[in-house]
């Protein structure tokens, strides 16, 4: 199968095979070199467009458009997070104001022994201030929850999940195609070169009808695995 891919045909005359195999090996070695220099799915898609034309163009356009859209959503999400950060700073200020008024209210309560109408009015003023600050605090917390919900939907909602799924599918497809190209190239370059360096078993009986040579090859052959 890998040779059919490398030679571009499933059937080939032996004479043509013998004349072309070194050229095909060189072509596959070039493919390996090109693939080694590619470091991203976008680079691979551009590479495939240059090799196979518009077949991969739609994938690249979809990939770029989806990436750009997700980038804008992330940018919007960071803007929302900036709003949340500002609200937390404001919430901290409100909390400090509440603590300050409560402290003043307590000091006032402990400082008065004979309560007058003015003292009651002052205490009521403290209570009103605290109540107003608590209302502001509730509004800020509500705004924070609302903005966080918007950001969650923006970054992890159904639409964003579908967009990320599209990206994943394209990247998996490019990886699978890249691995297939590498597999064909490695099998072709290694296989044909090694085959050229040793006799093929089918003609051994013609050279040594006794089978001794073949048996000796079988006895001395060492097999090992090598990661690709």
mmCIF file with all atom_site columns, C-alpha atoms in Angstrom:
data_model
loop_
_atom_site.group_PDB
_atom_site.id
_atom_site.type_symbol
_atom_site.label_atom_id
_atom_site.label_alt_id
_atom_site.label_comp_id
_atom_site.label_asym_id
_atom_site.label_entity_id
_atom_site.label_seq_id
_atom_site.pdbx_PDB_ins_code
_atom_site.Cartn_x
_atom_site.Cartn_y
_atom_site.Cartn_z
_atom_site.occupancy
_atom_site.B_iso_or_equiv
_atom_site.pdbx_formal_charge
_atom_site.auth_seq_id
_atom_site.auth_comp_id
_atom_site.auth_asym_id
_atom_site.auth_atom_id
_atom_site.pdbx_PDB_model_num
ATOM 1   C CA . UNK A 1 1   ? 0.000   0.000   0.000   1.00 0.00 ? 1   UNK A CA 1
ATOM 2   C CA . UNK A 1 2   ? 2.760   2.473   0.858   1.00 0.00 ? 2   UNK A CA 1
ATOM 3   C CA . UNK A 1 3   ? 4.577   1.728   -2.400  1.00 0.00 ? 3   UNK A CA 1
ATOM 4   C CA . UNK A 1 4   ? 1.375   2.240   -4.381  1.00 0.00 ? 4   UNK A CA 1
ATOM 5   C CA . UNK A 1 5   ? 1.088   5.660   -2.722  1.00 0.00 ? 5   UNK A CA 1
ATOM 6   C CA . UNK A 1 6   ? 4.747   6.522   -3.304  1.00 0.00 ? 6   UNK A CA 1
ATOM 7   C CA . UNK A 1 7   ? 4.756   5.476   -6.956  1.00 0.00 ? 7   UNK A CA 1
ATOM 8   C CA . UNK A 1 8   ? 1.281   6.879   -7.592  1.00 0.00 ? 8   UNK A CA 1
ATOM 9   C CA . UNK A 1 9   ? -0.096  3.641   -9.045  1.00 0.00 ? 9   UNK A CA 1
ATOM 10  C CA . UNK A 1 10  ? -1.153  0.174   -7.927  1.00 0.00 ? 10  UNK A CA 1
ATOM 11  C CA . UNK A 1 11  ? 0.450   -1.568  -10.912 1.00 0.00 ? 11  UNK A CA 1
ATOM 12  C CA . UNK A 1 12  ? 3.830   -0.850  -12.456 1.00 0.00 ? 12  UNK A CA 1
ATOM 13  C CA . UNK A 1 13  ? 6.159   -2.758  -14.858 1.00 0.00 ? 13  UNK A CA 1
ATOM 14  C CA . UNK A 1 14  ? 9.288   -4.137  -13.212 1.00 0.00 ? 14  UNK A CA 1
ATOM 15  C CA . UNK A 1 15  ? 11.457  -2.119  -15.608 1.00 0.00 ? 15  UNK A CA 1
ATOM 16  C CA . UNK A 1 16  ? 9.796   1.128   -14.583 1.00 0.00 ? 16  UNK A CA 1
ATOM 17  C CA . UNK A 1 17  ? 9.997   0.133   -10.927 1.00 0.00 ? 17  UNK A CA 1
ATOM 18  C CA . UNK A 1 18  ? 13.722  -0.487  -11.265 1.00 0.00 ? 18  UNK A CA 1
ATOM 19  C CA . UNK A 1 19  ? 14.266  2.773   -13.102 1.00 0.00 ? 19  UNK A CA 1
ATOM 20  C CA . UNK A 1 20  ? 12.240  4.951   -10.702 1.00 0.00 ? 20  UNK A CA 1
ATOM 21  C CA . UNK A 1 21  ? 12.721  3.559   -7.220  1.00 0.00 ? 21  UNK A CA 1
ATOM 22  C CA . UNK A 1 22  ? 15.712  5.746   -6.289  1.00 0.00 ? 22  UNK A CA 1
ATOM 23  C CA . UNK A 1 23  ? 13.872  8.823   -7.524  1.00 0.00 ? 23  UNK A CA 1
ATOM 24  C CA . UNK A 1 24  ? 10.835  7.845   -5.451  1.00 0.00 ? 24  UNK A CA 1
ATOM 25  C CA . UNK A 1 25  ? 13.026  7.338   -2.368  1.00 0.00 ? 25  UNK A CA 1
ATOM 26  C CA . UNK A 1 26  ? 14.477  10.830  -2.846  1.00 0.00 ? 26  UNK A CA 1
ATOM 27  C CA . UNK A 1 27  ? 10.971  12.275  -3.154  1.00 0.00 ? 27  UNK A CA 1
ATOM 28  C CA . UNK A 1 28  ? 9.871   10.594  0.067   1.00 0.00 ? 28  UNK A CA 1
ATOM 29  C CA . UNK A 1 29  ? 13.022  11.750  1.873   1.00 0.00 ? 29  UNK A CA 1
ATOM 30  C CA . UNK A 1 30  ? 12.158  15.304  0.807   1.00 0.00 ? 30  UNK A CA 1
ATOM 31  C CA . UNK A 1 31  ? 8.646   14.827  2.200   1.00 0.00 ? 31  UNK A CA 1
ATOM 32  C CA . UNK A 1 32  ? 10.102  13.748  5.548   1.00 0.00 ? 32  UNK A CA 1
ATOM 33  C CA . UNK A 1 33  ? 12.365  16.802  5.580   1.00 0.00 ? 33  UNK A CA 1
ATOM 34  C CA . UNK A 1 34  ? 9.445   19.116  4.797   1.00 0.00 ? 34  UNK A CA 1
ATOM 35  C CA . UNK A 1 35  ? 7.252   17.566  7.478   1.00 0.00 ? 35  UNK A CA 1
ATOM 36  C CA . UNK A 1 36  ? 10.023  17.927  10.035  1.00 0.00 ? 36  UNK A CA 1
ATOM 37  C CA . UNK A 1 37  ? 10.072  21.693  9.513   1.00 0.00 ? 37  UNK A CA 1
ATOM 38  C CA . UNK A 1 38  ? 6.295   22.049  9.996   1.00 0.00 ? 38  UNK A CA 1
ATOM 39  C CA . UNK A 1 39  ? 5.412   22.931  13.595  1.00 0.00 ? 39  UNK A CA 1
ATOM 40  C CA . UNK A 1 40  ? 1.702   23.869  13.573  1.00 0.00 ? 40  UNK A CA 1
ATOM 41  C CA . UNK A 1 41  ? -1.602  22.695  12.074  1.00 0.00 ? 41  UNK A CA 1
ATOM 42  C CA . UNK A 1 42  ? -1.889  25.956  10.093  1.00 0.00 ? 42  UNK A CA 1
ATOM 43  C CA . UNK A 1 43  ? 1.545   25.399  8.519   1.00 0.00 ? 43  UNK A CA 1
ATOM 44  C CA . UNK A 1 44  ? 0.581   21.840  7.623   1.00 0.00 ? 44  UNK A CA 1
ATOM 45  C CA . UNK A 1 45  ? -2.679  22.982  6.028   1.00 0.00 ? 45  UNK A CA 1
ATOM 46  C CA . UNK A 1 46  ? -0.789  25.515  3.902   1.00 0.00 ? 46  UNK A CA 1
ATOM 47  C CA . UNK A 1 47  ? 1.667   22.783  2.983   1.00 0.00 ? 47  UNK A CA 1
ATOM 48  C CA . UNK A 1 48  ? -1.147  20.468  1.889   1.00 0.00 ? 48  UNK A CA 1
ATOM 49  C CA . UNK A 1 49  ? -2.727  23.240  -0.192  1.00 0.00 ? 49  UNK A CA 1
ATOM 50  C CA . UNK A 1 50  ? 0.589   23.716  -2.010  1.00 0.00 ? 50  UNK A CA 1
ATOM 51  C CA . UNK A 1 51  ? 0.786   19.961  -2.657  1.00 0.00 ? 51  UNK A CA 1
ATOM 52  C CA . UNK A 1 52  ? -2.847  19.009  -3.298  1.00 0.00 ? 52  UNK A CA 1
ATOM 53  C CA . UNK A 1 53  ? -4.504  22.280  -4.213  1.00 0.00 ? 53  UNK A CA 1
ATOM 54  C CA . UNK A 1 54  ? -8.003  23.342  -3.087  1.00 0.00 ? 54  UNK A CA 1
ATOM 55  C CA . UNK A 1 55  ? -8.761  20.017  -1.399  1.00 0.00 ? 55  UNK A CA 1
ATOM 56  C CA . UNK A 1 56  ? -7.438  21.423  1.894   1.00 0.00 ? 56  UNK A CA 1
ATOM 57  C CA . UNK A 1 57  ? -8.288  25.085  1.278   1.00 0.00 ? 57  UNK A CA 1
ATOM 58  C CA . UNK A 1 58  ? -11.715 24.873  2.877   1.00 0.00 ? 58  UNK A CA 1
ATOM 59  C CA . UNK A 1 59  ? -10.220 23.309  6.000   1.00 0.00 ? 59  UNK A CA 1
ATOM 60  C CA . UNK A 1 60  ? -7.700  26.144  6.308   1.00 0.00 ? 60  UNK A CA 1
ATOM 61  C CA . UNK A 1 61  ? -10.369 28.810  5.802   1.00 0.00 ? 61  UNK A CA 1
ATOM 62  C CA . UNK A 1 62  ? -12.606 27.185  8.419   1.00 0.00 ? 62  UNK A CA 1
ATOM 63  C CA . UNK A 1 63  ? -9.652  26.793  10.789  1.00 0.00 ? 63  UNK A CA 1
ATOM 64  C CA . UNK A 1 64  ? -8.558  30.423  10.456  1.00 0.00 ? 64  UNK A CA 1
ATOM 65  C CA . UNK A 1 65  ? -12.087 31.819  10.735  1.00 0.00 ? 65  UNK A CA 1
ATOM 66  C CA . UNK A 1 66  ? -12.864 29.708  13.804  1.00 0.00 ? 66  UNK A CA 1
ATOM 67  C CA . UNK A 1 67  ? -9.570  30.573  15.465  1.00 0.00 ? 67  UNK A CA 1
ATOM 68  C CA . UNK A 1 68  ? -10.135 34.298  14.827  1.00 0.00 ? 68  UNK A CA 1
ATOM 69  C CA . UNK A 1 69  ? -13.682 34.097  16.204  1.00 0.00 ? 69  UNK A CA 1
ATOM 70  C CA . UNK A 1 70  ? -12.505 32.321  19.357  1.00 0.00 ? 70  UNK A CA 1
ATOM 71  C CA . UNK A 1 71  ? -9.731  34.896  19.720  1.00 0.00 ? 71  UNK A CA 1
ATOM 72  C CA . UNK A 1 72  ? -12.320 37.692  19.692  1.00 0.00 ? 72  UNK A CA 1
ATOM 73  C CA . UNK A 1 73  ? -14.407 35.841  22.264  1.00 0.00 ? 73  UNK A CA 1
ATOM 74  C CA . UNK A 1 74  ? -11.358 35.453  24.503  1.00 0.00 ? 74  UNK A CA 1
ATOM 75  C CA . UNK A 1 75  ? -10.638 39.171  24.097  1.00 0.00 ? 75  UNK A CA 1
ATOM 76  C CA . UNK A 1 76  ? -14.226 39.990  25.083  1.00 0.00 ? 76  UNK A CA 1
ATOM 77  C CA . UNK A 1 77  ? -13.922 37.579  27.996  1.00 0.00 ? 77  UNK A CA 1
ATOM 78  C CA . UNK A 1 78  ? -10.822 39.401  29.245  1.00 0.00 ? 78  UNK A CA 1
ATOM 79  C CA . UNK A 1 79  ? -12.697 42.701  28.991  1.00 0.00 ? 79  UNK A CA 1
ATOM 80  C CA . UNK A 1 80  ? -15.486 41.233  31.123  1.00 0.00 ? 80  UNK A CA 1
ATOM 81  C CA . UNK A 1 81  ? -12.921 39.969  33.627  1.00 0.00 ? 81  UNK A CA 1
ATOM 82  C CA . UNK A 1 82  ? -11.515 43.486  33.776  1.00 0.00 ? 82  UNK A CA 1
ATOM 83  C CA . UNK A 1 83  ? -14.976 44.742  34.716  1.00 0.00 ? 83  UNK A CA 1
ATOM 84  C CA . UNK A 1 84  ? -15.212 42.084  37.421  1.00 0.00 ? 84  UNK A CA 1
ATOM 85  C CA . UNK A 1 85  ? -11.822 43.076  38.809  1.00 0.00 ? 85  UNK A CA 1
ATOM 86  C CA . UNK A 1 86  ? -12.917 46.707  38.999  1.00 0.00 ? 86  UNK A CA 1
ATOM 87  C CA . UNK A 1 87  ? -16.131 45.713  40.767  1.00 0.00 ? 87  UNK A CA 1
ATOM 88  C CA . UNK A 1 88  ? -14.143 43.695  43.311  1.00 0.00 ? 88  UNK A CA 1
ATOM 89  C CA . UNK A 1 89  ? -12.026 46.780  44.028  1.00 0.00 ? 89  UNK A CA 1
ATOM 90  C CA . UNK A 1 90  ? -15.196 48.806  44.498  1.00 0.00 ? 90  UNK A CA 1
ATOM 91  C CA . UNK A 1 91  ? -16.635 46.044  46.684  1.00 0.00 ? 91  UNK A CA 1
ATOM 92  C CA . UNK A 1 92  ? -13.529 46.220  48.868  1.00 0.00 ? 92  UNK A CA 1
ATOM 93  C CA . UNK A 1 93  ? -13.974 49.980  49.253  1.00 0.00 ? 93  UNK A CA 1
ATOM 94  C CA . UNK A 1 94  ? -17.637 49.550  50.206  1.00 0.00 ? 94  UNK A CA 1
ATOM 95  C CA . UNK A 1 95  ? -16.721 46.910  52.784  1.00 0.00 ? 95  UNK A CA 1
ATOM 96  C CA . UNK A 1 96  ? -14.141 49.271  54.280  1.00 0.00 ? 96  UNK A CA 1
ATOM 97  C CA . UNK A 1 97  ? -16.770 52.023  54.417  1.00 0.00 ? 97  UNK A CA 1
ATOM 98  C CA . UNK A 1 98  ? -19.241 49.680  56.132  1.00 0.00 ? 98  UNK A CA 1
ATOM 99  C CA . UNK A 1 99  ? -16.614 48.683  58.699  1.00 0.00 ? 99  UNK A CA 1
ATOM 100 C CA . UNK A 1 100 ? -15.746 52.340  59.274  1.00 0.00 ? 100 UNK A CA 1
ATOM 101 C CA . UNK A 1 101 ? -19.366 53.406  59.826  1.00 0.00 ? 101 UNK A CA 1
ATOM 102 C CA . UNK A 1 102 ? -20.026 50.412  62.083  1.00 0.00 ? 102 UNK A CA 1
ATOM 103 C CA . UNK A 1 103 ? -16.959 51.314  64.107  1.00 0.00 ? 103 UNK A CA 1
ATOM 104 C CA . UNK A 1 104 ? -18.156 54.922  64.443  1.00 0.00 ? 104 UNK A CA 1
ATOM 105 C CA . UNK A 1 105 ? -21.612 53.687  65.415  1.00 0.00 ? 105 UNK A CA 1
ATOM 106 C CA . UNK A 1 106 ? -20.134 51.487  68.138  1.00 0.00 ? 106 UNK A CA 1
ATOM 107 C CA . UNK A 1 107 ? -17.883 54.234  69.425  1.00 0.00 ? 107 UNK A CA 1
ATOM 108 C CA . UNK A 1 108 ? -20.854 56.588  69.533  1.00 0.00 ? 108 UNK A CA 1
ATOM 109 C CA . UNK A 1 109 ? -22.961 54.047  71.423  1.00 0.00 ? 109 UNK A CA 1
ATOM 110 C CA . UNK A 1 110 ? -20.251 53.509  74.035  1.00 0.00 ? 110 UNK A CA 1
ATOM 111 C CA . UNK A 1 111 ? -19.602 57.234  74.417  1.00 0.00 ? 111 UNK A CA 1
ATOM 112 C CA . UNK A 1 112 ? -23.205 58.198  75.261  1.00 0.00 ? 112 UNK A CA 1
ATOM 113 C CA . UNK A 1 113 ? -24.599 57.657  78.751  1.00 0.00 ? 113 UNK A CA 1
ATOM 114 C CA . UNK A 1 114 ? -27.555 60.035  78.694  1.00 0.00 ? 114 UNK A CA 1
ATOM 115 C CA . UNK A 1 115 ? -29.265 59.696  75.306  1.00 0.00 ? 115 UNK A CA 1
ATOM 116 C CA . UNK A 1 116 ? -30.709 62.832  73.783  1.00 0.00 ? 116 UNK A CA 1
ATOM 117 C CA . UNK A 1 117 ? -32.782 63.270  70.634  1.00 0.00 ? 117 UNK A CA 1
ATOM 118 C CA . UNK A 1 118 ? -29.617 64.367  68.836  1.00 0.00 ? 118 UNK A CA 1
ATOM 119 C CA . UNK A 1 119 ? -27.872 61.144  69.912  1.00 0.00 ? 119 UNK A CA 1
ATOM 120 C CA . UNK A 1 120 ? -30.774 59.032  68.639  1.00 0.00 ? 120 UNK A CA 1
ATOM 121 C CA . UNK A 1 121 ? -30.726 60.974  65.370  1.00 0.00 ? 121 UNK A CA 1
ATOM 122 C CA . UNK A 1 122 ? -26.975 60.392  65.030  1.00 0.00 ? 122 UNK A CA 1
ATOM 123 C CA . UNK A 1 123 ? -27.402 56.681  65.648  1.00 0.00 ? 123 UNK A CA 1
ATOM 124 C CA . UNK A 1 124 ? -30.223 56.538  63.079  1.00 0.00 ? 124 UNK A CA 1
ATOM 125 C CA . UNK A 1 125 ? -27.949 58.303  60.595  1.00 0.00 ? 125 UNK A CA 1
ATOM 126 C CA . UNK A 1 126 ? -25.275 55.638  61.117  1.00 0.00 ? 126 UNK A CA 1
ATOM 127 C CA . UNK A 1 127 ? -27.894 52.926  60.559  1.00 0.00 ? 127 UNK A CA 1
ATOM 128 C CA . UNK A 1 128 ? -29.114 54.618  57.362  1.00 0.00 ? 128 UNK A CA 1
ATOM 129 C CA . UNK A 1 129 ? -25.558 54.902  56.049  1.00 0.00 ? 129 UNK A CA 1
ATOM 130 C CA . UNK A 1 130 ? -24.866 51.231  56.740  1.00 0.00 ? 130 UNK A CA 1
ATOM 131 C CA . UNK A 1 131 ? -28.137 50.199  55.094  1.00 0.00 ? 131 UNK A CA 1
ATOM 132 C CA . UNK A 1 132 ? -27.314 52.242  51.980  1.00 0.00 ? 132 UNK A CA 1
ATOM 133 C CA . UNK A 1 133 ? -23.823 50.753  51.824  1.00 0.00 ? 133 UNK A CA 1
ATOM 134 C CA . UNK A 1 134 ? -25.258 47.245  52.165  1.00 0.00 ? 134 UNK A CA 1
ATOM 135 C CA . UNK A 1 135 ? -27.610 47.977  49.259  1.00 0.00 ? 135 UNK A CA 1
ATOM 136 C CA . UNK A 1 136 ? -24.624 49.077  47.179  1.00 0.00 ? 136 UNK A CA 1
ATOM 137 C CA . UNK A 1 137 ? -22.782 45.922  48.215  1.00 0.00 ? 137 UNK A CA 1
ATOM 138 C CA . UNK A 1 138 ? -25.707 43.750  47.061  1.00 0.00 ? 138 UNK A CA 1
ATOM 139 C CA . UNK A 1 139 ? -25.839 45.602  43.725  1.00 0.00 ? 139 UNK A CA 1
ATOM 140 C CA . UNK A 1 140 ? -22.118 45.085  43.164  1.00 0.00 ? 140 UNK A CA 1
ATOM 141 C CA . UNK A 1 141 ? -22.333 41.378  44.013  1.00 0.00 ? 141 UNK A CA 1
ATOM 142 C CA . UNK A 1 142 ? -25.291 41.029  41.621  1.00 0.00 ? 142 UNK A CA 1
ATOM 143 C CA . UNK A 1 143 ? -23.343 42.781  38.860  1.00 0.00 ? 143 UNK A CA 1
ATOM 144 C CA . UNK A 1 144 ? -20.358 40.492  39.455  1.00 0.00 ? 144 UNK A CA 1
ATOM 145 C CA . UNK A 1 145 ? -22.569 37.395  39.195  1.00 0.00 ? 145 UNK A CA 1
ATOM 146 C CA . UNK A 1 146 ? -24.162 38.691  35.979  1.00 0.00 ? 146 UNK A CA 1
ATOM 147 C CA . UNK A 1 147 ? -20.835 39.475  34.318  1.00 0.00 ? 147 UNK A CA 1
ATOM 148 C CA . UNK A 1 148 ? -19.314 36.157  35.413  1.00 0.00 ? 148 UNK A CA 1
ATOM 149 C CA . UNK A 1 149 ? -22.285 34.334  33.908  1.00 0.00 ? 149 UNK A CA 1
ATOM 150 C CA . UNK A 1 150 ? -21.773 36.221  30.631  1.00 0.00 ? 150 UNK A CA 1
ATOM 151 C CA . UNK A 1 151 ? -18.098 35.309  30.593  1.00 0.00 ? 151 UNK A CA 1
ATOM 152 C CA . UNK A 1 152 ? -18.856 31.666  31.367  1.00 0.00 ? 152 UNK A CA 1
ATOM 153 C CA . UNK A 1 153 ? -21.334 31.502  28.480  1.00 0.00 ? 153 UNK A CA 1
ATOM 154 C CA . UNK A 1 154 ? -18.860 33.305  26.246  1.00 0.00 ? 154 UNK A CA 1
ATOM 155 C CA . UNK A 1 155 ? -15.954 30.974  27.022  1.00 0.00 ? 155 UNK A CA 1
ATOM 156 C CA . UNK A 1 156 ? -17.663 27.669  27.816  1.00 0.00 ? 156 UNK A CA 1
ATOM 157 C CA . UNK A 1 157 ? -21.140 27.900  26.331  1.00 0.00 ? 157 UNK A CA 1
ATOM 158 C CA . UNK A 1 158 ? -22.597 25.625  23.676  1.00 0.00 ? 158 UNK A CA 1
ATOM 159 C CA . UNK A 1 159 ? -21.505 27.799  20.754  1.00 0.00 ? 159 UNK A CA 1
ATOM 160 C CA . UNK A 1 160 ? -17.924 28.035  22.014  1.00 0.00 ? 160 UNK A CA 1
ATOM 161 C CA . UNK A 1 161 ? -17.842 24.282  22.649  1.00 0.00 ? 161 UNK A CA 1
ATOM 162 C CA . UNK A 1 162 ? -18.933 23.640  19.058  1.00 0.00 ? 162 UNK A CA 1
ATOM 163 C CA . UNK A 1 163 ? -16.256 25.992  17.766  1.00 0.00 ? 163 UNK A CA 1
ATOM 164 C CA . UNK A 1 164 ? -13.574 24.265  19.822  1.00 0.00 ? 164 UNK A CA 1
ATOM 165 C CA . UNK A 1 165 ? -14.861 20.923  18.549  1.00 0.00 ? 165 UNK A CA 1
ATOM 166 C CA . UNK A 1 166 ? -14.409 22.183  14.981  1.00 0.00 ? 166 UNK A CA 1
ATOM 167 C CA . UNK A 1 167 ? -10.827 23.181  15.765  1.00 0.00 ? 167 UNK A CA 1
ATOM 168 C CA . UNK A 1 168 ? -10.120 19.799  17.372  1.00 0.00 ? 168 UNK A CA 1
ATOM 169 C CA . UNK A 1 169 ? -11.544 17.902  14.401  1.00 0.00 ? 169 UNK A CA 1
ATOM 170 C CA . UNK A 1 170 ? -9.397  19.818  11.916  1.00 0.00 ? 170 UNK A CA 1
ATOM 171 C CA . UNK A 1 171 ? -6.269  19.400  14.048  1.00 0.00 ? 171 UNK A CA 1
ATOM 172 C CA . UNK A 1 172 ? -6.893  15.664  14.469  1.00 0.00 ? 172 UNK A CA 1
ATOM 173 C CA . UNK A 1 173 ? -7.393  15.327  10.727  1.00 0.00 ? 173 UNK A CA 1
ATOM 174 C CA . UNK A 1 174 ? -4.164  17.179  9.976   1.00 0.00 ? 174 UNK A CA 1
ATOM 175 C CA . UNK A 1 175 ? -2.273  15.062  12.511  1.00 0.00 ? 175 UNK A CA 1
ATOM 176 C CA . UNK A 1 176 ? -3.642  11.831  11.034  1.00 0.00 ? 176 UNK A CA 1
ATOM 177 C CA . UNK A 1 177 ? -2.715  12.948  7.514   1.00 0.00 ? 177 UNK A CA 1
ATOM 178 C CA . UNK A 1 178 ? 0.740   13.970  8.649   1.00 0.00 ? 178 UNK A CA 1
ATOM 179 C CA . UNK A 1 179 ? 1.327   10.621  10.355  1.00 0.00 ? 179 UNK A CA 1
ATOM 180 C CA . UNK A 1 180 ? 0.129   8.803   7.234   1.00 0.00 ? 180 UNK A CA 1
ATOM 181 C CA . UNK A 1 181 ? 2.533   10.787  5.045   1.00 0.00 ? 181 UNK A CA 1
ATOM 182 C CA . UNK A 1 182 ? 5.368   10.054  7.461   1.00 0.00 ? 182 UNK A CA 1
ATOM 183 C CA . UNK A 1 183 ? 4.478   6.352   7.562   1.00 0.00 ? 183 UNK A CA 1
ATOM 184 C CA . UNK A 1 184 ? 4.510   6.057   3.778   1.00 0.00 ? 184 UNK A CA 1
ATOM 185 C CA . UNK A 1 185 ? 7.777   7.994   3.538   1.00 0.00 ? 185 UNK A CA 1
ATOM 186 C CA . UNK A 1 186 ? 9.541   5.967   6.234   1.00 0.00 ? 186 UNK A CA 1
ATOM 187 C CA . UNK A 1 187 ? 8.387   2.604   4.903   1.00 0.00 ? 187 UNK A CA 1
ATOM 188 C CA . UNK A 1 188 ? 9.329   3.564   1.346   1.00 0.00 ? 188 UNK A CA 1
ATOM 189 C CA . UNK A 1 189 ? 12.742  5.055   2.053   1.00 0.00 ? 189 UNK A CA 1
ATOM 190 C CA . UNK A 1 190 ? 13.806  2.441   4.598   1.00 0.00 ? 190 UNK A CA 1
ATOM 191 C CA . UNK A 1 191 ? 12.179  -0.499  2.835   1.00 0.00 ? 191 UNK A CA 1
ATOM 192 C CA . UNK A 1 192 ? 13.449  0.103   -0.696  1.00 0.00 ? 192 UNK A CA 1
ATOM 193 C CA . UNK A 1 193 ? 16.934  1.039   0.420   1.00 0.00 ? 193 UNK A CA 1
ATOM 194 C CA . UNK A 1 194 ? 17.246  -2.079  2.583   1.00 0.00 ? 194 UNK A CA 1
ATOM 195 C CA . UNK A 1 195 ? 15.760  -4.265  -0.127  1.00 0.00 ? 195 UNK A CA 1
ATOM 196 C CA . UNK A 1 196 ? 18.432  -3.014  -2.522  1.00 0.00 ? 196 UNK A CA 1
ATOM 197 C CA . UNK A 1 197 ? 21.122  -4.153  -0.067  1.00 0.00 ? 197 UNK A CA 1
ATOM 198 C CA . UNK A 1 198 ? 20.123  -7.818  0.289   1.00 0.00 ? 198 UNK A CA 1
ATOM 199 C CA . UNK A 1 199 ? 18.944  -10.602 -2.036  1.00 0.00 ? 199 UNK A CA 1
ATOM 200 C CA . UNK A 1 200 ? 15.254  -11.354 -2.335  1.00 0.00 ? 200 UNK A CA 1
ATOM 201 C CA . UNK A 1 201 ? 14.250  -14.782 -1.036  1.00 0.00 ? 201 UNK A CA 1
ATOM 202 C CA . UNK A 1 202 ? 12.474  -15.879 -4.211  1.00 0.00 ? 202 UNK A CA 1
ATOM 203 C CA . UNK A 1 203 ? 15.670  -16.309 -6.211  1.00 0.00 ? 203 UNK A CA 1
ATOM 204 C CA . UNK A 1 204 ? 17.782  -17.948 -3.473  1.00 0.00 ? 204 UNK A CA 1
ATOM 205 C CA . UNK A 1 205 ? 16.729  -21.485 -4.564  1.00 0.00 ? 205 UNK A CA 1
ATOM 206 C CA . UNK A 1 206 ? 17.925  -20.658 -8.074  1.00 0.00 ? 206 UNK A CA 1
ATOM 207 C CA . UNK A 1 207 ? 21.420  -19.811 -6.759  1.00 0.00 ? 207 UNK A CA 1
ATOM 208 C CA . UNK A 1 208 ? 21.562  -22.580 -4.137  1.00 0.00 ? 208 UNK A CA 1
ATOM 209 C CA . UNK A 1 209 ? 19.000  -25.361 -4.777  1.00 0.00 ? 209 UNK A CA 1
ATOM 210 C CA . UNK A 1 210 ? 20.137  -27.201 -1.607  1.00 0.00 ? 210 UNK A CA 1
ATOM 211 C CA . UNK A 1 211 ? 18.571  -24.534 0.602   1.00 0.00 ? 211 UNK A CA 1
ATOM 212 C CA . UNK A 1 212 ? 21.696  -24.254 2.753   1.00 0.00 ? 212 UNK A CA 1
ATOM 213 C CA . UNK A 1 213 ? 22.195  -20.595 1.973   1.00 0.00 ? 213 UNK A CA 1
ATOM 214 C CA . UNK A 1 214 ? 18.559  -19.756 2.810   1.00 0.00 ? 214 UNK A CA 1
ATOM 215 C CA . UNK A 1 215 ? 18.733  -21.738 6.056   1.00 0.00 ? 215 UNK A CA 1
ATOM 216 C CA . UNK A 1 216 ? 21.937  -19.964 7.044   1.00 0.00 ? 216 UNK A CA 1
ATOM 217 C CA . UNK A 1 217 ? 20.297  -16.578 6.456   1.00 0.00 ? 217 UNK A CA 1
ATOM 218 C CA . UNK A 1 218 ? 17.336  -17.630 8.590   1.00 0.00 ? 218 UNK A CA 1
ATOM 219 C CA . UNK A 1 219 ? 19.609  -18.860 11.393  1.00 0.00 ? 219 UNK A CA 1
ATOM 220 C CA . UNK A 1 220 ? 21.700  -15.681 11.544  1.00 0.00 ? 220 UNK A CA 1
ATOM 221 C CA . UNK A 1 221 ? 18.933  -13.116 11.061  1.00 0.00 ? 221 UNK A CA 1
ATOM 222 C CA . UNK A 1 222 ? 18.366  -10.799 14.049  1.00 0.00 ? 222 UNK A CA 1
ATOM 223 C CA . UNK A 1 223 ? 15.049  -9.019  14.482  1.00 0.00 ? 223 UNK A CA 1
ATOM 224 C CA . UNK A 1 224 ? 14.545  -5.950  16.642  1.00 0.00 ? 224 UNK A CA 1
ATOM 225 C CA . UNK A 1 225 ? 12.027  -3.138  17.037  1.00 0.00 ? 225 UNK A CA 1
ATOM 226 C CA . UNK A 1 226 ? 12.862  0.504   16.487  1.00 0.00 ? 226 UNK A CA 1
ATOM 227 C CA . UNK A 1 227 ? 10.615  3.443   17.452  1.00 0.00 ? 227 UNK A CA 1
ATOM 228 C CA . UNK A 1 228 ? 9.641   5.683   14.546  1.00 0.00 ? 228 UNK A CA 1
#
